[in-house]
PDB file of C-alpha atoms in Angstrom:
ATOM      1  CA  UNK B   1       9.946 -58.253 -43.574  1.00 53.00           C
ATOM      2  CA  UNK B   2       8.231 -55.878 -41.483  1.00 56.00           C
ATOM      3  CA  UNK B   3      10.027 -53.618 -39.709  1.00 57.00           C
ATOM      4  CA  UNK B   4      13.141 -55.549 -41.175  1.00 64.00           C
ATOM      5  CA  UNK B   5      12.541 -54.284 -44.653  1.00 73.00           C
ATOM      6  CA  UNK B   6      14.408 -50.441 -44.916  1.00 85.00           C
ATOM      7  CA  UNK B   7      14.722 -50.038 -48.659  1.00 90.00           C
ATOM      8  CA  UNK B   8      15.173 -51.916 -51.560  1.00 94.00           C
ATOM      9  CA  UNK B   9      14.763 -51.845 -55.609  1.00 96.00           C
ATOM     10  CA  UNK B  10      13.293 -54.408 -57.441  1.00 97.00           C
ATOM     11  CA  UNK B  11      13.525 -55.407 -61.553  1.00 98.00           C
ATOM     12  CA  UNK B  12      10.491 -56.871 -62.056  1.00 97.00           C
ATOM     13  CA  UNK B  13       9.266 -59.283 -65.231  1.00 97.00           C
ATOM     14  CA  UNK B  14       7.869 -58.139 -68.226  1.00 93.00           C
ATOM     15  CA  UNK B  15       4.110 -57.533 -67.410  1.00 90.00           C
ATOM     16  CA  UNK B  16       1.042 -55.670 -68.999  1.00 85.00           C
ATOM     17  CA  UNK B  17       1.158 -52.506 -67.028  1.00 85.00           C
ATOM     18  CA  UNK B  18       4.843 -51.172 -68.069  1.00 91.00           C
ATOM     19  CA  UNK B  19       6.519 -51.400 -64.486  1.00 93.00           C
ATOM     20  CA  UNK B  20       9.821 -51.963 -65.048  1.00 97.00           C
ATOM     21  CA  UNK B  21      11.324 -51.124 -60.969  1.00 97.00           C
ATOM     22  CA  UNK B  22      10.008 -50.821 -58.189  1.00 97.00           C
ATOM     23  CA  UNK B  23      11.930 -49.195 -55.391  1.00 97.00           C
ATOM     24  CA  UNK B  24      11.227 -48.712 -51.311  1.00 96.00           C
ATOM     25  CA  UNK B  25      12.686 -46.456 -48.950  1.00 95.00           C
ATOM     26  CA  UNK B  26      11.188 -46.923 -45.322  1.00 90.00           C
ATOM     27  CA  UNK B  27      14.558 -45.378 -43.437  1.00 91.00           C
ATOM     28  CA  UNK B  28      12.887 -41.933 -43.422  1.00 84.00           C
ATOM     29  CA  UNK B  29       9.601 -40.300 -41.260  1.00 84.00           C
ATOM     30  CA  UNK B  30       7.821 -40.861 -44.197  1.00 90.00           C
ATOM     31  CA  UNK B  31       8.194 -44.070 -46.502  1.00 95.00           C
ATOM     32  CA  UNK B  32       8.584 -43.505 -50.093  1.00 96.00           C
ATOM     33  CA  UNK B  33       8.608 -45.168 -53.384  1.00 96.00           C
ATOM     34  CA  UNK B  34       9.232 -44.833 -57.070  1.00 97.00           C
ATOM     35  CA  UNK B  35       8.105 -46.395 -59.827  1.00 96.00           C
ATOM     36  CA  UNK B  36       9.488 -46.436 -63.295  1.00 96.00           C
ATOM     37  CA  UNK B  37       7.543 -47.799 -66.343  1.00 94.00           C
ATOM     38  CA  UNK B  38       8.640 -48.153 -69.580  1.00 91.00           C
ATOM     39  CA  UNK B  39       8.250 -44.324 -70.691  1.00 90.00           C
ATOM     40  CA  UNK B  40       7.926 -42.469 -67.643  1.00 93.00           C
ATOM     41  CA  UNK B  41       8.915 -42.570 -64.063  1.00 95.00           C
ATOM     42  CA  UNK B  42       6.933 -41.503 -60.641  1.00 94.00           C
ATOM     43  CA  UNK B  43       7.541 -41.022 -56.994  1.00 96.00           C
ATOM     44  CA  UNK B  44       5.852 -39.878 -54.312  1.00 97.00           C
ATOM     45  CA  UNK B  45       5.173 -41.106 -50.096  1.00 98.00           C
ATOM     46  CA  UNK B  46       2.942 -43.296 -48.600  1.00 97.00           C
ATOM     47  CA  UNK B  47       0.921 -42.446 -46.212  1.00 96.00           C
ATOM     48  CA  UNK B  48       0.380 -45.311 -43.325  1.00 91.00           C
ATOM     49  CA  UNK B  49      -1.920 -45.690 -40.891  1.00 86.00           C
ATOM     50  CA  UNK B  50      -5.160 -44.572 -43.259  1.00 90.00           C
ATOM     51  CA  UNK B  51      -3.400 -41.291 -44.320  1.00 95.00           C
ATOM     52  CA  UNK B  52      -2.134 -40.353 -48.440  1.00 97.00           C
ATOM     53  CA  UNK B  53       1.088 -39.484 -49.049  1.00 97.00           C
ATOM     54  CA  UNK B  54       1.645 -37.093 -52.123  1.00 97.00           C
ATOM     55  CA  UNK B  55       3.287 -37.923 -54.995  1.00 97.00           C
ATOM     56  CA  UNK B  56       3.163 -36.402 -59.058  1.00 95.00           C
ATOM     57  CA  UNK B  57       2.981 -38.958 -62.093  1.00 94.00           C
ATOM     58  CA  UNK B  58       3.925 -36.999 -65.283  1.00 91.00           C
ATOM     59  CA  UNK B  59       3.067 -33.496 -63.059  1.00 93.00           C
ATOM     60  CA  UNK B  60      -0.695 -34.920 -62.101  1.00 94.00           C
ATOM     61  CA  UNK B  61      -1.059 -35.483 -58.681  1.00 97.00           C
ATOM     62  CA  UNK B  62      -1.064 -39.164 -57.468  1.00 97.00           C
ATOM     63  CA  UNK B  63      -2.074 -40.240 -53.834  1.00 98.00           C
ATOM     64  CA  UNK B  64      -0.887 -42.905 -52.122  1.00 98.00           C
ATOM     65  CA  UNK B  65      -1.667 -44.888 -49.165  1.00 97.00           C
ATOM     66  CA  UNK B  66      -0.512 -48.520 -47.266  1.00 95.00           C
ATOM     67  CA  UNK B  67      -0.088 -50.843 -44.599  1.00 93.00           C
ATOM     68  CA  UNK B  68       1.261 -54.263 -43.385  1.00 92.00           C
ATOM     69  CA  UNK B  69      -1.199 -56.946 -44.190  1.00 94.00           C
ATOM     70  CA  UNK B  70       1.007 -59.509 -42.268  1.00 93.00           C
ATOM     71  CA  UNK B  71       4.686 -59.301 -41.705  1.00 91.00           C
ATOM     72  CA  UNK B  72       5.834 -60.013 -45.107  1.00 93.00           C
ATOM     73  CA  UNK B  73       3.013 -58.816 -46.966  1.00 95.00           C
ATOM     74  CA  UNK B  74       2.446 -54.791 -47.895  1.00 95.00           C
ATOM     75  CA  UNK B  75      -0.181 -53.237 -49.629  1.00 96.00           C
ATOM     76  CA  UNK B  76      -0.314 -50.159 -51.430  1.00 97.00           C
ATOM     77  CA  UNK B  77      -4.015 -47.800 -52.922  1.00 97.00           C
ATOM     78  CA  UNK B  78      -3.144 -45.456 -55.409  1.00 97.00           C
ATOM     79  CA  UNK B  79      -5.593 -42.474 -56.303  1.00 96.00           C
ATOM     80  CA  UNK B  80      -5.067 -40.124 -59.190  1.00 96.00           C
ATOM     81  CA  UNK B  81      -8.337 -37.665 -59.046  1.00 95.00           C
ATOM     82  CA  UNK B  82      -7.558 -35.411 -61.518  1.00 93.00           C
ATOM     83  CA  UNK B  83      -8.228 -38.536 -63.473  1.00 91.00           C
ATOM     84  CA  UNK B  84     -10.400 -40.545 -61.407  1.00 92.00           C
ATOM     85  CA  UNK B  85      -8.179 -43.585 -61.356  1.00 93.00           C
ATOM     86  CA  UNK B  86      -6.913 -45.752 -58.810  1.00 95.00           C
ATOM     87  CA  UNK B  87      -5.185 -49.231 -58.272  1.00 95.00           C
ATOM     88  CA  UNK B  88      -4.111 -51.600 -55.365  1.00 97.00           C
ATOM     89  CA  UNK B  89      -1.044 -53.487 -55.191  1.00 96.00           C
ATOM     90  CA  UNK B  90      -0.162 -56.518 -52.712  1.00 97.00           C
ATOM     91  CA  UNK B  91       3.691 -57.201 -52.754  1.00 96.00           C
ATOM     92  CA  UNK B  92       5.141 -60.629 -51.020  1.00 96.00           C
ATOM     93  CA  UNK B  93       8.176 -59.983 -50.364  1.00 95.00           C
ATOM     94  CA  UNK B  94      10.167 -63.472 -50.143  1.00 94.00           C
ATOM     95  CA  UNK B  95      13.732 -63.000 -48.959  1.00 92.00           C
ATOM     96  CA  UNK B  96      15.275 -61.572 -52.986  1.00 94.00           C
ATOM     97  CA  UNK B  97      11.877 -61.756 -54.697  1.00 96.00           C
ATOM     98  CA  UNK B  98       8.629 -60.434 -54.829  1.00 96.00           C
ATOM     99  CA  UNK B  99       5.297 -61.193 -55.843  1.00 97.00           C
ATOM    100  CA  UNK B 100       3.972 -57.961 -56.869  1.00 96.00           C
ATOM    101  CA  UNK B 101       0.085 -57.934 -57.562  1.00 96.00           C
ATOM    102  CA  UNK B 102      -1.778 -55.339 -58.863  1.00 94.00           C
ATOM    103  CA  UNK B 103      -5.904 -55.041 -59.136  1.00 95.00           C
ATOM    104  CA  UNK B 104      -6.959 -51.785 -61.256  1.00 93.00           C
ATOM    105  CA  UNK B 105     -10.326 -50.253 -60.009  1.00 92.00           C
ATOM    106  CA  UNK B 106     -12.962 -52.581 -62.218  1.00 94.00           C
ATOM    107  CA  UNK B 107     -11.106 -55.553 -60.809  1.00 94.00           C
ATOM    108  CA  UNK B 108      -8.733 -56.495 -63.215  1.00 94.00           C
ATOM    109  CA  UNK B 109      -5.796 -58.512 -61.473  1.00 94.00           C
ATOM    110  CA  UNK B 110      -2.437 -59.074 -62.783  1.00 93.00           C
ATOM    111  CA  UNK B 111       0.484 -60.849 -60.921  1.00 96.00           C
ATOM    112  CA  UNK B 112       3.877 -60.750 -61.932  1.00 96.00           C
ATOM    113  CA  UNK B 113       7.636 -61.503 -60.128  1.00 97.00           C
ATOM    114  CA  UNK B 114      10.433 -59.053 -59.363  1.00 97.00           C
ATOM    115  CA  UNK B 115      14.466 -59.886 -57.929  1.00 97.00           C
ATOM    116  CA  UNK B 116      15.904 -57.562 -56.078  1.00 96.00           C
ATOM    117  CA  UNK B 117      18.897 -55.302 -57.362  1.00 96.00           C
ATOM    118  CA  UNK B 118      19.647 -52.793 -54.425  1.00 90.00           C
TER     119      UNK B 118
END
């Protein structure tokens, strides 16, 4: 998927943090994303190659940073610091699907399953 992967959107199953979609856009300078939970949506860049790209969640600044584990495997760091939270995600992406997996910062792991829809 790297490098072959421009942008997509992804329904993903019901899970215990809210995330509803999950979309991609890597045709740009500067990849970006967007997220939409069940009562809110957010949006913002990521940064590659050890830099944050800025996003806002709700108007609070969000951070977000990410790189190519192996070719079908990206991970994402999130940093909100007005807040002082922060949470990694591994997504597999497997031709249609995902595997979206997301660790908050004590180490709490959830994995859950997406299909693509754009």
């Amino acid at each position: 998927m790297r490098g072959q992967l421009q942008r997509g959107k992804w329904r993903l199953q019901d899970n215990g943090i809210g995330i509803q979609e999950l979309s991609l856009d890597f045709t740009s300078g500067q990849p970006v994303y967007q997220v939409k939970l069940r009562l809110r949506e957010f949006s913002g860049e990521i940064g590659l190659n050890g830099s944050y790209g800025a996003g806002l969640d709700a108007g609070t600044p969000v951070f977000t940073r990410g790189g190519w584990k192996d070719p079908t495997t990206l991970q994402l760091e999130q940093h909100w610091p007005e807040e002082g939270g922060q949470l990694f995600y591994e997504i597999r992406f497997d031709g249609q699907d995902i595997e979206f997996t997301h660790t908050n910062m004590f180490g709490a792991r959830g994995v859950v399953r997406g299909r693509k829809i754009e």
